[in-house]
Coordinates of C-alpha atoms in Angstrom, one line a residue:
M1 CA 104.9 144.4 80.5
S2 CA 105.0 144.1 84.5
E3 CA 106.8 140.9 85.8
L4 CA 103.6 139.8 87.7
K5 CA 101.5 139.8 84.0
L6 CA 104.3 137.8 82.3
R7 CA 104.1 135.6 85.4
I8 CA 100.7 135.2 85.2
I9 CA 100.5 134.4 81.3
V10 CA 103.8 131.7 81.3
G11 CA 101.9 130.4 84.3
L12 CA 98.7 129.8 82.6
L13 CA 100.8 128.2 79.4
L14 CA 102.5 126.3 82.0
A15 CA 99.0 125.1 83.3
V16 CA 97.3 124.6 80.1
L17 CA 100.7 122.3 79.0
A18 CA 100.5 120.6 82.1
V19 CA 96.9 119.6 81.6
G20 CA 97.4 118.3 78.3
L21 CA 100.5 116.2 79.6
I22 CA 98.6 114.4 82.4
W23 CA 95.7 113.7 79.9
A24 CA 97.4 112.5 77.5
G25 CA 99.1 109.7 79.5
G26 CA 101.0 107.1 78.1
Y27 CA 104.7 107.6 76.1
V28 CA 103.3 111.6 75.8
F29 CA 103.5 111.7 79.7
A30 CA 106.6 109.6 80.3
L31 CA 108.8 111.1 77.6
S32 CA 107.8 114.7 78.6
A33 CA 108.6 113.4 82.4
A34 CA 112.2 112.5 81.5
V35 CA 112.6 115.6 79.4
I36 CA 111.8 117.8 82.6
A37 CA 114.3 115.9 84.9
A38 CA 117.1 115.9 82.7
L39 CA 116.3 120.1 82.9
I40 CA 115.9 119.6 86.6
F41 CA 119.3 117.9 86.8
R42 CA 121.2 120.2 84.5
E43 CA 119.9 123.0 87.1
W44 CA 120.6 121.4 90.1
R45 CA 124.2 121.1 88.7
H46 CA 124.7 124.7 88.0
L47 CA 123.1 125.2 91.5
T48 CA 125.6 122.8 93.2
G49 CA 128.7 122.3 91.3
A50 CA 130.4 119.2 90.0
S51 CA 131.4 117.5 92.8
L52 CA 130.6 114.1 93.0
G53 CA 128.5 113.7 96.4
W54 CA 126.1 116.5 94.4
I55 CA 125.7 115.0 91.4
I56 CA 124.7 112.0 93.2
A57 CA 122.0 113.9 95.4
G58 CA 120.9 115.3 92.4
F59 CA 120.3 112.4 90.3
F60 CA 117.5 111.2 93.0
Y61 CA 116.7 114.5 93.3
A62 CA 115.3 115.1 89.8
L63 CA 114.7 111.0 89.4
L64 CA 112.6 109.5 92.2
P65 CA 109.5 112.4 91.6
V66 CA 109.8 111.8 88.2
L67 CA 109.4 108.2 88.6
A68 CA 106.6 108.7 91.1
L69 CA 104.6 110.7 89.0
T70 CA 105.3 108.6 86.1
S71 CA 104.1 105.7 88.2
L72 CA 100.9 107.1 89.3
R73 CA 99.7 108.0 85.9
L74 CA 100.3 104.5 84.9
Q75 CA 97.5 103.5 87.7
P76 CA 93.7 103.1 86.4
N77 CA 92.9 106.0 88.5
G78 CA 96.6 107.6 87.4
L79 CA 94.7 110.6 85.7
W80 CA 93.2 112.1 88.8
L81 CA 96.4 111.2 91.1
V82 CA 98.5 113.2 89.3
S83 CA 95.8 116.0 88.6
W84 CA 95.6 116.1 92.4
I85 CA 99.3 116.1 93.5
V86 CA 99.7 119.1 90.7
A87 CA 96.8 121.2 91.1
V88 CA 97.4 120.8 95.5
T89 CA 100.8 122.1 95.0
A90 CA 99.6 125.2 92.3
A91 CA 97.0 126.2 94.7
T92 CA 99.5 126.2 97.8
D93 CA 101.7 128.4 95.5
I94 CA 98.9 130.9 94.2
G95 CA 97.3 130.9 97.6
A96 CA 101.0 131.7 99.2
F97 CA 101.7 134.3 96.8
F98 CA 98.5 136.2 96.8
S99 CA 97.8 136.0 100.4
G100 CA 101.3 137.2 101.3
R101 CA 101.1 140.3 99.1
L102 CA 97.8 141.1 100.5
I103 CA 97.9 140.7 104.0
G104 CA 102.1 140.3 104.3
G105 CA 103.4 140.1 108.2
A106 CA 106.0 138.0 109.7
K107 CA 108.6 136.5 107.6
I108 CA 109.2 132.5 108.1
C109 CA 112.8 132.3 107.3
P110 CA 114.1 135.6 105.8
A111 CA 117.3 134.3 105.7
L112 CA 116.4 131.9 103.0
S113 CA 113.4 133.4 101.3
P114 CA 112.8 137.0 102.7
K115 CA 109.6 137.2 100.8
K116 CA 107.6 133.9 102.2
T117 CA 105.4 135.0 105.4
W118 CA 103.1 132.7 107.9
S119 CA 100.1 134.7 105.9
G120 CA 101.4 133.3 102.9
L121 CA 101.9 129.9 104.1
I122 CA 98.7 130.0 105.9
G123 CA 96.7 131.1 102.7
G124 CA 98.2 127.9 100.5
M125 CA 97.7 126.0 103.2
I126 CA 93.6 126.8 102.8
A127 CA 94.1 126.9 99.1
A128 CA 95.4 123.4 99.0
A129 CA 93.0 121.6 101.5
I130 CA 90.2 123.3 99.4
T131 CA 91.8 121.7 96.1
A132 CA 92.7 118.5 97.4
Y133 CA 89.1 118.0 98.6
F134 CA 87.3 119.0 95.7
I135 CA 89.6 116.8 93.0
A136 CA 89.7 113.9 95.5
D137 CA 85.9 113.8 95.5
F138 CA 85.2 114.3 91.5
G139 CA 88.2 112.1 90.7
Q140 CA 86.8 109.5 93.3
L141 CA 89.9 109.1 95.1
P142 CA 91.1 107.5 98.6
S143 CA 89.1 109.6 101.1
V144 CA 92.1 110.6 103.3
M145 CA 93.5 112.4 100.1
K146 CA 90.2 114.8 100.8
I147 CA 92.0 115.9 103.6
A148 CA 95.7 115.9 102.5
G149 CA 95.8 119.4 100.9
A150 CA 96.9 121.2 104.2
P151 CA 99.8 119.4 105.2
M152 CA 100.8 119.1 101.6
A153 CA 101.2 122.3 101.2
V154 CA 103.5 122.7 104.2
V155 CA 105.8 119.8 102.0
A156 CA 105.9 121.7 99.2
Q157 CA 106.5 124.8 101.1
A158 CA 109.7 122.5 102.5
G159 CA 110.7 121.9 98.9
D160 CA 110.5 125.5 98.1
F161 CA 112.4 126.0 101.2
F162 CA 114.8 123.6 100.2
E163 CA 115.6 125.1 96.4
S164 CA 116.1 128.6 98.1
W165 CA 118.9 127.5 100.1
L166 CA 120.5 125.7 97.5
K167 CA 119.8 129.1 95.0
R168 CA 121.3 131.1 98.2
R169 CA 124.5 129.0 98.6
A170 CA 124.6 129.6 94.9
N171 CA 124.2 133.3 95.0
V172 CA 121.9 133.3 92.3
K173 CA 118.2 134.5 92.1
D174 CA 116.9 131.5 89.9
S175 CA 118.1 128.4 89.5
G176 CA 117.9 129.3 85.6
N177 CA 116.1 131.2 82.8
L178 CA 113.9 129.1 80.8
L179 CA 110.7 130.3 82.0
P180 CA 110.2 134.4 81.7
G181 CA 108.9 135.7 84.9
H182 CA 109.2 132.6 87.1
G183 CA 112.9 131.6 86.6
G184 CA 114.1 127.9 85.4
I185 CA 112.2 124.3 86.1
M186 CA 113.2 124.0 89.3
D187 CA 111.9 127.4 90.6
R188 CA 108.5 125.6 89.4
V189 CA 108.4 122.4 90.5
D190 CA 109.9 122.4 93.6
G191 CA 106.7 122.2 95.6
L192 CA 105.4 119.3 93.3
L193 CA 108.5 117.3 93.6
P194 CA 108.6 116.3 97.3
V195 CA 104.8 116.2 97.2
A196 CA 104.9 113.9 94.3
L197 CA 107.2 111.6 95.9
L198 CA 105.5 111.4 99.5
T199 CA 102.0 110.8 97.7
D200 CA 103.2 107.9 95.9
I201 CA 105.1 106.5 98.6
L202 CA 101.7 107.1 101.1
I203 CA 99.8 105.3 98.5
K204 CA 102.3 102.2 97.9
I205 CA 102.3 102.2 101.7
G206 CA 98.7 102.1 101.8
A207 CA 98.3 105.2 103.8
F208 CA 96.3 106.9 101.0
L209 CA 93.2 104.2 101.5

């Protein structure tokens, strides 16, 4: 099986699992989020080593976004809030992947991530913008969330680059090997984590109204 086919199949399975967990909510979602946080922290330790400063940073890196997602899911419109975050991040990845492959062009930062191109970023922003608008509209989310997709795509890409820097620093290709065709958990949620945390902050301070 080609790497692309394997990546697509595993990605679809992960999407089905994510939809099921978000829909379930409650203790199922919270427990699953806790497990994911533990796996993220484990991979962080693998990438960064055992120094105290990195351990503390990894604890917050894994915990805060997961707490944000859990907190958002508990809100009355939590199903759509979390769905918006996950879908916008996924759209960013998918749009960037395919537009980058089809168009190619100049690299954003080849020293950190040699495959990421400006065309990929733009494709990811467009896909995220469209996804954000329709989910926010259908889920009756705050109006500003209809136009927040493209900026969140940039945030997601920043999270991706941060993880790429960690992997370069550790001289490894993937954060782990738990997900065939995708690498580790961090390889799949590196963009989701900052988007989740920032969305929660913006909602709590009243910026997403």
